[in-house]
PDB file of C-alpha atoms in Angstrom:
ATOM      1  CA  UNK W   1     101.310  84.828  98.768  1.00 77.00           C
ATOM      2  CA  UNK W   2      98.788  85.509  95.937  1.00 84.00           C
ATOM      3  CA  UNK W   3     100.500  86.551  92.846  1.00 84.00           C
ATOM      4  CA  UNK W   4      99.191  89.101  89.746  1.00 84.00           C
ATOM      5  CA  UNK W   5     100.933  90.248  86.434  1.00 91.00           C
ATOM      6  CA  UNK W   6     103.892  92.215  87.727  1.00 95.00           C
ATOM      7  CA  UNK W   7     102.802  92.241  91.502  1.00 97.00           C
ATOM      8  CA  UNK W   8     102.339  90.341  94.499  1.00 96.00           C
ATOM      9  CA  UNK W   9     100.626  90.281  97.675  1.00 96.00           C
ATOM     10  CA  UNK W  10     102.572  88.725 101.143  1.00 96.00           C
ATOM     11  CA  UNK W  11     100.300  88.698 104.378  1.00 93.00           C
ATOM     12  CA  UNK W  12     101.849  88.172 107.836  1.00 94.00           C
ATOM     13  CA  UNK W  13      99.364  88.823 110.445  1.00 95.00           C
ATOM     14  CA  UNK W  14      98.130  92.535 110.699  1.00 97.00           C
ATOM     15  CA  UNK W  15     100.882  92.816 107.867  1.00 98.00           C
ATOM     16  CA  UNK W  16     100.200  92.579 104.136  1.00 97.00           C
ATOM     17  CA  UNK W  17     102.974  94.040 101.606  1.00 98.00           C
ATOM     18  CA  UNK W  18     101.830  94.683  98.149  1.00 98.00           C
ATOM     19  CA  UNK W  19     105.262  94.893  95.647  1.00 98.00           C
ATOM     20  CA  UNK W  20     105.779  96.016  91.787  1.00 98.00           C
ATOM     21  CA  UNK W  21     107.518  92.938  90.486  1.00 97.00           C
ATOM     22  CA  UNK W  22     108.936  94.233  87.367  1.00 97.00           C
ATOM     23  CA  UNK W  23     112.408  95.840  88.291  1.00 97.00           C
ATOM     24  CA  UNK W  24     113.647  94.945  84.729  1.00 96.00           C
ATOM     25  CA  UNK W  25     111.600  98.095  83.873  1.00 97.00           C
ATOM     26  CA  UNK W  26     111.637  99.953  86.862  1.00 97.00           C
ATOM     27  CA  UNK W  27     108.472  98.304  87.814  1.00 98.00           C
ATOM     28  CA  UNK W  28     106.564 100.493  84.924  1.00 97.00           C
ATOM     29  CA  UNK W  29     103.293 100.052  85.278  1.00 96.00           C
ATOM     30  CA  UNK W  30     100.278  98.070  83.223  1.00 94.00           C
ATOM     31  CA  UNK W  31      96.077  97.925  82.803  1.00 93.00           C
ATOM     32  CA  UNK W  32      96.724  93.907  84.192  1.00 93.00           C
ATOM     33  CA  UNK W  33      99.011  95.075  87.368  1.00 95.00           C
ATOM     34  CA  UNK W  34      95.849  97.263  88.003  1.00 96.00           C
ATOM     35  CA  UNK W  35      93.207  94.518  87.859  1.00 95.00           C
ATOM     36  CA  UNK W  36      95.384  92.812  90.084  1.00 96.00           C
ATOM     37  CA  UNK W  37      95.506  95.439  92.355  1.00 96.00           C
ATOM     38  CA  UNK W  38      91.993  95.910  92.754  1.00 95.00           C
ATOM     39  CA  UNK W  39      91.773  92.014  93.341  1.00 94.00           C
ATOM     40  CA  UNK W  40      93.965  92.088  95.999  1.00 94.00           C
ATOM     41  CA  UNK W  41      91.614  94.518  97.515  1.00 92.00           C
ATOM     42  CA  UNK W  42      88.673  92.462  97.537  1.00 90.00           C
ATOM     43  CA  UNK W  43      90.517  89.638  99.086  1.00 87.00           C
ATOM     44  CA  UNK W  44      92.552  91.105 101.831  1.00 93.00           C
ATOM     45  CA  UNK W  45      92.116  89.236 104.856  1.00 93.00           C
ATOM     46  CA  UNK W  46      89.756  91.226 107.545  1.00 93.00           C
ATOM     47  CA  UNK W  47      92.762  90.875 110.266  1.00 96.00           C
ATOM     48  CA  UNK W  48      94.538  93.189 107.837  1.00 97.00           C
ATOM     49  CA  UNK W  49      95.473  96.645 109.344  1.00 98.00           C
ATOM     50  CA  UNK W  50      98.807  97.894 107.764  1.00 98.00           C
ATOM     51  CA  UNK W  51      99.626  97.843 103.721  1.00 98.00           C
ATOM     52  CA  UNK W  52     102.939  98.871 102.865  1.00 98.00           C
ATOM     53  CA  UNK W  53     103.468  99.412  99.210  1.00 98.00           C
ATOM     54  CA  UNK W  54     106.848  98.525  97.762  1.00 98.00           C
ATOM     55  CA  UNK W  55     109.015  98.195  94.090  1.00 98.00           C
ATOM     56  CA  UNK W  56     111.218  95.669  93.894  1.00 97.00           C
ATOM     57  CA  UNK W  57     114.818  96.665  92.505  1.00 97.00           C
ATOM     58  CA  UNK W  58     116.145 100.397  92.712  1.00 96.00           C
ATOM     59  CA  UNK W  59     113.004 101.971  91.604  1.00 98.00           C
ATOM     60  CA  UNK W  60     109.603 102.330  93.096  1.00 98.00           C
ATOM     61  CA  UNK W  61     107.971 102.511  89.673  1.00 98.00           C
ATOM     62  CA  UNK W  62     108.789 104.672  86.592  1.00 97.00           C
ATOM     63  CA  UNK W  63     105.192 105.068  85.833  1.00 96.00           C
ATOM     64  CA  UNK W  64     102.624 103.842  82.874  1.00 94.00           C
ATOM     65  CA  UNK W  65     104.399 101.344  80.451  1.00 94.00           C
ATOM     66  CA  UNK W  66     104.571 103.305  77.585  1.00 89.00           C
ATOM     67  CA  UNK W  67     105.022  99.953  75.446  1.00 86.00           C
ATOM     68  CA  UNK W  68     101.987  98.892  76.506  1.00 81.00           C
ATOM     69  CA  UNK W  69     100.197 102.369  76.259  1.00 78.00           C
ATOM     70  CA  UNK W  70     101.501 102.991  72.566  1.00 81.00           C
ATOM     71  CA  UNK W  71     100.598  99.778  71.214  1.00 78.00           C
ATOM     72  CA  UNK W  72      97.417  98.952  69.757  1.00 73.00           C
ATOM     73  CA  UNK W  73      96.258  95.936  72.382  1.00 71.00           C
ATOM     74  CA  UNK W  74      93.877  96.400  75.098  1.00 72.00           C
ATOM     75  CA  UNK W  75      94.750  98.813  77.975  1.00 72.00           C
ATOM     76  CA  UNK W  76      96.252 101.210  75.185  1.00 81.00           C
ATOM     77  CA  UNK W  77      96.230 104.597  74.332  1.00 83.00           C
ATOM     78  CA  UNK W  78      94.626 103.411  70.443  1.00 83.00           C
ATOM     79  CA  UNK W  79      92.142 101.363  72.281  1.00 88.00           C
ATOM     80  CA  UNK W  80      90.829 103.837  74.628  1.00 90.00           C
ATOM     81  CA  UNK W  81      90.672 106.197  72.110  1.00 89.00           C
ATOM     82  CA  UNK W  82      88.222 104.065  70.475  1.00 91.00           C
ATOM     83  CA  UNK W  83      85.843 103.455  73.065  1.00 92.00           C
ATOM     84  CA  UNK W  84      82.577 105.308  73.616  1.00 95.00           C
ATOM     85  CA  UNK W  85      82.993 108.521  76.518  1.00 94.00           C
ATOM     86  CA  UNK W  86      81.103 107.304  78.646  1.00 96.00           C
ATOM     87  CA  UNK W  87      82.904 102.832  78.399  1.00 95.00           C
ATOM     88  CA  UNK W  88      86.316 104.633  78.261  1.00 94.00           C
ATOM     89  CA  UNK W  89      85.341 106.744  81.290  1.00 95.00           C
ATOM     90  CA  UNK W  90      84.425 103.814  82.912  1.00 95.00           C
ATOM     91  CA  UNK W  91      87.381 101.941  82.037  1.00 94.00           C
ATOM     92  CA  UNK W  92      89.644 104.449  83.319  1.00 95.00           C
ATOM     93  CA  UNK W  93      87.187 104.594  87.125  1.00 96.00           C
ATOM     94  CA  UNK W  94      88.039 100.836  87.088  1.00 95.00           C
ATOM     95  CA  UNK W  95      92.018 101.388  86.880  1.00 95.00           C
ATOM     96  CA  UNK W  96      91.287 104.385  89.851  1.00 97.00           C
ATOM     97  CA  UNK W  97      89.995 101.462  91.555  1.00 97.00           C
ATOM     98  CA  UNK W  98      93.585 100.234  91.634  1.00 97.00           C
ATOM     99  CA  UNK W  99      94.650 102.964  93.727  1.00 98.00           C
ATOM    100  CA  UNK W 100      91.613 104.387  95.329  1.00 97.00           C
ATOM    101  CA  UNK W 101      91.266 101.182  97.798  1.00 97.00           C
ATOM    102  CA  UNK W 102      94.074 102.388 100.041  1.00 97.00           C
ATOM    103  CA  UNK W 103      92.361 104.706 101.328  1.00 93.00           C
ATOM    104  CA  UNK W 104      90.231 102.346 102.993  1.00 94.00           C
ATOM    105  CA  UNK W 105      89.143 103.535 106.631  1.00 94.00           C
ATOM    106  CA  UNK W 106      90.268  99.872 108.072  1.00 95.00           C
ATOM    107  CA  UNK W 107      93.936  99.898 107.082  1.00 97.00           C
ATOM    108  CA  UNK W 108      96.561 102.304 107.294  1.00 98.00           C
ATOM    109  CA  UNK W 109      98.939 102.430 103.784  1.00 98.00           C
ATOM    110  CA  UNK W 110     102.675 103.226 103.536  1.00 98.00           C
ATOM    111  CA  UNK W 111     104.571 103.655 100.651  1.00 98.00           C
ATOM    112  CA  UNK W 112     108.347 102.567 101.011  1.00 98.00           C
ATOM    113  CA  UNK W 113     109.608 104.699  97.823  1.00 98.00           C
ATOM    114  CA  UNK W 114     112.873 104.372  96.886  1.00 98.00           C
ATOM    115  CA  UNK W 115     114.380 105.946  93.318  1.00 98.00           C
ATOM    116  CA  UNK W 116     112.294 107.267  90.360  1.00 98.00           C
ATOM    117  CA  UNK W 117     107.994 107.026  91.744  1.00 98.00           C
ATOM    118  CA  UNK W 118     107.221 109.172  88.155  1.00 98.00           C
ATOM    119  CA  UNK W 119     103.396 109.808  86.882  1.00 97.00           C
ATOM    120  CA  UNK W 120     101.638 106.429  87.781  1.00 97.00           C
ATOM    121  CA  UNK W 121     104.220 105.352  90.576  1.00 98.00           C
ATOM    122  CA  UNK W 122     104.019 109.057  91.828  1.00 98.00           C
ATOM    123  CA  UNK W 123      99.984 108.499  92.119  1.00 98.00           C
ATOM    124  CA  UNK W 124     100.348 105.294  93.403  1.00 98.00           C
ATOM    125  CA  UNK W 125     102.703 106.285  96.681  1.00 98.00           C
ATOM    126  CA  UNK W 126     100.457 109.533  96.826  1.00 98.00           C
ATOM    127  CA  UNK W 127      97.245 106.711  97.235  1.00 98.00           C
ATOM    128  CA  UNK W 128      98.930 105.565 100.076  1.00 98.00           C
ATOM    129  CA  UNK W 129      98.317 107.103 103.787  1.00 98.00           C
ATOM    130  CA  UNK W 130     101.867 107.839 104.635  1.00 98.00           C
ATOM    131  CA  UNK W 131     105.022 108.250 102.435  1.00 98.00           C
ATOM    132  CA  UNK W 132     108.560 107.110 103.581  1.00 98.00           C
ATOM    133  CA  UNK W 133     111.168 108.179 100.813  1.00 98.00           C
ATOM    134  CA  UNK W 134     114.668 106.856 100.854  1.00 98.00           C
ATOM    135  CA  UNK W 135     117.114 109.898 100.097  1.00 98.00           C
ATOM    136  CA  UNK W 136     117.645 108.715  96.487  1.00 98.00           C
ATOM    137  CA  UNK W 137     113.936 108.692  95.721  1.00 98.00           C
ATOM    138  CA  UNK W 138     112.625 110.797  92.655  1.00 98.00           C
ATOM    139  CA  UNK W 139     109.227 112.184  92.203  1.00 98.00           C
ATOM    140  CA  UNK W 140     107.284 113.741  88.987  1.00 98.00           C
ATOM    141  CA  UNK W 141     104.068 114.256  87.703  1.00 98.00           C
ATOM    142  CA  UNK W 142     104.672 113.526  84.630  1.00 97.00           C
ATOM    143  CA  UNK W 143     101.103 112.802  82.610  1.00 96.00           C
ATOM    144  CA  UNK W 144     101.408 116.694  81.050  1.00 97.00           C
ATOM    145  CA  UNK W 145     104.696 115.634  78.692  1.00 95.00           C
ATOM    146  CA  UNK W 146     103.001 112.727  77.136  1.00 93.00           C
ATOM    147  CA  UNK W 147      99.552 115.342  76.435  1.00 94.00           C
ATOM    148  CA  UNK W 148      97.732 113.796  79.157  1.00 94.00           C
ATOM    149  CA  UNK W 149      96.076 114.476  82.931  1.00 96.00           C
ATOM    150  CA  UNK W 150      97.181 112.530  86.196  1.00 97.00           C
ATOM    151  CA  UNK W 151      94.140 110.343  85.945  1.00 96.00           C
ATOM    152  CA  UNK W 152      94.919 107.952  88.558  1.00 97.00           C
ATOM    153  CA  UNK W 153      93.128 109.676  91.663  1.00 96.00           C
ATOM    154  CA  UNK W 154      96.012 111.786  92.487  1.00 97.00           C
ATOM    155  CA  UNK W 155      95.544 115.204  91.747  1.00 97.00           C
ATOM    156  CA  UNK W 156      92.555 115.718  94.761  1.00 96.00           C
ATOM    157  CA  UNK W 157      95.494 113.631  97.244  1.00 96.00           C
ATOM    158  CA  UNK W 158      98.174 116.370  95.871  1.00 98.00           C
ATOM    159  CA  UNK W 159      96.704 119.328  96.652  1.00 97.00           C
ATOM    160  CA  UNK W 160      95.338 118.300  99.916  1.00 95.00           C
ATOM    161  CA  UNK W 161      99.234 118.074 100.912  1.00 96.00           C
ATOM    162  CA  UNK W 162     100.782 121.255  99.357  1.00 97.00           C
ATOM    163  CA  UNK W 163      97.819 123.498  98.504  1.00 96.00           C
ATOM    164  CA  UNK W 164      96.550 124.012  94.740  1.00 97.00           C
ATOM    165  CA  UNK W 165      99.639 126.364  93.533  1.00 98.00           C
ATOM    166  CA  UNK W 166     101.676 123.870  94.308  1.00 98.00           C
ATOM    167  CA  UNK W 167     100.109 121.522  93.023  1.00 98.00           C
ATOM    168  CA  UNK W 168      99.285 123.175  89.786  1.00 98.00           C
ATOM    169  CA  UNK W 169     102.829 123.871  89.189  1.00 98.00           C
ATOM    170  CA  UNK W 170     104.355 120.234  90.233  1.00 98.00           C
ATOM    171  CA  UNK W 171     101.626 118.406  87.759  1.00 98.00           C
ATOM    172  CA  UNK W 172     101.905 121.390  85.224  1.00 98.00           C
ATOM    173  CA  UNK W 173     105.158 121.474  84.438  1.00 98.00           C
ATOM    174  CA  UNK W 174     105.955 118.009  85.087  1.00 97.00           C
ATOM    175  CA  UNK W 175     109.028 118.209  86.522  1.00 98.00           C
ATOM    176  CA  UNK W 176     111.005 116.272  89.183  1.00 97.00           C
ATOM    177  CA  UNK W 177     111.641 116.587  92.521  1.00 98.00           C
ATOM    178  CA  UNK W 178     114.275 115.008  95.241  1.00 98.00           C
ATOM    179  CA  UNK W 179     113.488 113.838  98.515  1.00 98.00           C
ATOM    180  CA  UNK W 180     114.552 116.801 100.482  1.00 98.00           C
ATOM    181  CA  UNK W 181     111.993 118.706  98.517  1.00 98.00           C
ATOM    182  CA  UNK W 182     109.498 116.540  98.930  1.00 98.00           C
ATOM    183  CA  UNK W 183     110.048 116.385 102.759  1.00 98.00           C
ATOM    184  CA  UNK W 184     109.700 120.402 102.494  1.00 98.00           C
ATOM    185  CA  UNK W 185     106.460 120.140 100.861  1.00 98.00           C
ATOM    186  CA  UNK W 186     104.376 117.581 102.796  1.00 97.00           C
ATOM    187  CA  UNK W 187     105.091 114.907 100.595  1.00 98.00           C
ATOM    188  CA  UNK W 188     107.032 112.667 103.084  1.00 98.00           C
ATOM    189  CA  UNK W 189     106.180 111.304 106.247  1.00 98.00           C
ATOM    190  CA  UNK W 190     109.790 110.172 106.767  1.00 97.00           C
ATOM    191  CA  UNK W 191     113.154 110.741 104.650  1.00 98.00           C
ATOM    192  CA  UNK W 192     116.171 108.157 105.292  1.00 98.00           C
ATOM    193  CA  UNK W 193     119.417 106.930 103.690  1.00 98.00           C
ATOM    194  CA  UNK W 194     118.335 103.898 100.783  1.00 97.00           C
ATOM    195  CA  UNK W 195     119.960 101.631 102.458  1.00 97.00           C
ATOM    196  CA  UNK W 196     117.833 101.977 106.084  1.00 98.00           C
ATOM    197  CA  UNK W 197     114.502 101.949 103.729  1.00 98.00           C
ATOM    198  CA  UNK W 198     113.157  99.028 105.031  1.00 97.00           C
ATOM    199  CA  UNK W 199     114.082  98.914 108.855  1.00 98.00           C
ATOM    200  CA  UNK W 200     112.452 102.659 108.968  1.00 98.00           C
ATOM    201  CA  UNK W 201     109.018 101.166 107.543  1.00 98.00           C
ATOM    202  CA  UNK W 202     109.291  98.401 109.909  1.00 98.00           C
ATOM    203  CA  UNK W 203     110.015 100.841 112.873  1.00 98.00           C
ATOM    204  CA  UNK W 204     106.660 102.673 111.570  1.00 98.00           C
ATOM    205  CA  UNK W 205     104.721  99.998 110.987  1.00 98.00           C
ATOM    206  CA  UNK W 206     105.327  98.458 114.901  1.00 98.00           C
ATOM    207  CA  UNK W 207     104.084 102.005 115.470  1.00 98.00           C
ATOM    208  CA  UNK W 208     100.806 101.468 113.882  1.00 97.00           C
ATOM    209  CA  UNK W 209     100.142  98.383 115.475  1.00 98.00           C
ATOM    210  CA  UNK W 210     100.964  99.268 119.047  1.00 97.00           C
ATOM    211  CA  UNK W 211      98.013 100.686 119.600  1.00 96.00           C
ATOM    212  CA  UNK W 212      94.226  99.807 119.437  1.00 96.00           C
ATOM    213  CA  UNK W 213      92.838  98.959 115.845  1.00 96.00           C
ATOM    214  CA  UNK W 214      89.441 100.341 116.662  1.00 96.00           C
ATOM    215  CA  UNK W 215      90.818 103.835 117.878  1.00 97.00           C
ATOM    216  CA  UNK W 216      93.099 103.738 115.248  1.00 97.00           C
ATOM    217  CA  UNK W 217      90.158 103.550 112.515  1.00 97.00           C
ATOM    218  CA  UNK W 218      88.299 106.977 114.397  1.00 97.00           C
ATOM    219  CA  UNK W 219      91.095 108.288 114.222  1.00 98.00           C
ATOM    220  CA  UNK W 220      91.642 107.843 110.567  1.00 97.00           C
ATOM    221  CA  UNK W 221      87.729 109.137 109.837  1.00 96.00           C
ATOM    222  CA  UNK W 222      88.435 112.402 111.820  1.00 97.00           C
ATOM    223  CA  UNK W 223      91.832 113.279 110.133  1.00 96.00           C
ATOM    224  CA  UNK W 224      90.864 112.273 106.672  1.00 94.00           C
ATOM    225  CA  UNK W 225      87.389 113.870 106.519  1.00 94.00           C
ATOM    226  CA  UNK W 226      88.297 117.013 108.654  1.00 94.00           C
ATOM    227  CA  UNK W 227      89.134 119.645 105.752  1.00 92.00           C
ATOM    228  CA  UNK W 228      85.647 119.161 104.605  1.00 92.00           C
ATOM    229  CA  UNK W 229      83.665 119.782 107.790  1.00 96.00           C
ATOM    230  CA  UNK W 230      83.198 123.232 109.362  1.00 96.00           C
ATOM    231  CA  UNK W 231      85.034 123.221 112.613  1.00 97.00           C
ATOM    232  CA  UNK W 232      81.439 122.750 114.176  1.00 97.00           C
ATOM    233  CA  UNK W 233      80.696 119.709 112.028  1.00 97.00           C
ATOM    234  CA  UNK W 234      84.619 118.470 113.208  1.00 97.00           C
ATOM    235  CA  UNK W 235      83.874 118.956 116.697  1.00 98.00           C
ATOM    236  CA  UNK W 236      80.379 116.874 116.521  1.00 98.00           C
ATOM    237  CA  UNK W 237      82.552 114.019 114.891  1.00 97.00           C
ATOM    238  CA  UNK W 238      85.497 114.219 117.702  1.00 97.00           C
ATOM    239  CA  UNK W 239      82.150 113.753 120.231  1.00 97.00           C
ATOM    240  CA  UNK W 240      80.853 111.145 118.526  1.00 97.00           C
ATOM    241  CA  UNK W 241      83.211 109.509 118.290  1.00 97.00           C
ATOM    242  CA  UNK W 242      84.882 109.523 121.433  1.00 96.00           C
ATOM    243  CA  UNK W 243      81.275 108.520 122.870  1.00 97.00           C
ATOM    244  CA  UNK W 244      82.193 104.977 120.626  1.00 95.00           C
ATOM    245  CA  UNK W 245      85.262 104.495 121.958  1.00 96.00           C
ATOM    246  CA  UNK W 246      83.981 104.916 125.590  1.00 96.00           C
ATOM    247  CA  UNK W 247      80.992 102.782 125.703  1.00 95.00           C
ATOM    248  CA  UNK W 248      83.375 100.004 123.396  1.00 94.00           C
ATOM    249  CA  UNK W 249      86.043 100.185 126.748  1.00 95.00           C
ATOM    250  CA  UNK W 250      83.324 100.110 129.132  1.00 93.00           C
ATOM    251  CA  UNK W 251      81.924  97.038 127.233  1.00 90.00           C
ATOM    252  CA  UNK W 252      78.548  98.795 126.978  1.00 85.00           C
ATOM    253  CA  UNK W 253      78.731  99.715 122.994  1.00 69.00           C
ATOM    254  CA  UNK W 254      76.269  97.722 120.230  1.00 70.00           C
TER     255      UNK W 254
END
């Protein structure tokens, strides 16, 4: 287990689990939890193929730690304000990098969301690859009522699942949504009762694994990059890499 400021990592095999560790405040989130995020990322071990993301307690996470933001330390609101654009835009790219590395092409990420995921704990299950929401779960966008913008590499993940109008509205207006709605829109991969949470993200994760890493990982590429190709473009990837997989079966790949 390797441990951070309000999260931790546990690694079983093809397994790790990354949880928010702060239930006391809804696992509200910090500048530290982030560095520790993005460490985690740099030392996941290679046999690594499933992240589930998890808050421990009744919430997922209630988003930025405003006690933290509106103070005058480092990490806040004051001290950003402060900084030069360009080493407070650079600042803010490093907390991105918090959420941004589960997106990796290796691993496939789940986030096991249960209760209020609001502004940063709605970006960070919206980072992940798939989304399985227990019925009591609670979603929001909420940067716009504290004056700011969802900063946190969210807002391109967002539209690709319910189109821009949707997505201007939900992040506009800031406000919340249940789990049935989220299920309408795209949002969920899976919706269950709180209490079967966990054995449904086991069930899924089995899923993941039963089949073979390496066709897994194409399979990732073609999905995640295909909205961005022209459907000639798509099919030269599907041929390319189906070629892979063939000569890796055959045992005459590189």
């Amino acid at each position: 287990m390797t441990t951070g400021p309000g999260v931790r990592l546990d690694h079983s095999g093809p397994v790790a689990t990354v949880t928010l560790s702060r239930p006391d405040v809804l696992n509200a989130q910090t500048p530290d939890m982030w560095r520790a995020l993005s460490d985690f990322s740099r030392n996941l071990p290679g046999e690594v193929r499933v992240v589930v993301v998890r808050g421990e307690g009744r919430a997922f996470s209630a988003g930025l730690d405003l006690s933290v933001a509106n103070a005058s330390g480092p990490g806040s609101f004051a001290e950003l304000a402060t900084l030069p654009e360009q080493e407070c835009a650079d600042r803010i790219a490093a907390f991105q990098a918090a959420f941004t590395w589960l997106h990796r092409p290796d691993i496939i990420s789940v986030a096991a969301v249960q209760g209020h995921a609001i502004g940063a704990g709605f970006q960070l299950a919206l980072a992940c690859d798939l989304r399985v929401l227990a019925e009591d779960a609670r979603l929001s966008m909420a940067e716009v009522t504290l004056g700011l913008v969802p900063d946190l590499a969210g807002t391109g993940r967002l539209v690709d699942l319910v189109g821009y109008a949707r997505a201007l509205e939900i992040c506009a207006t800031g406000r919340r949504m249940d789990a049935a709605e989220a299920d309408r829109l795209g949002l969920a991969t899976l919706v269950v009762p709180t209490a079967e949470l966990d054995g449904a993200v086991r069930d899924l994760t089995a899923a993941l694994l039963a089949n073979s890493r390496d066709a897994v990982v194409e399979i990732k590429a073609l999905l995640a990059g295909a909205a961005r190709r022209t459907p000639e473009q798509q099919q030269r990837a599907e041929r390319e890499a189906q070629v892979r997989r063939l000569r890796d079966l055959a045992g005459t790949g590189e």
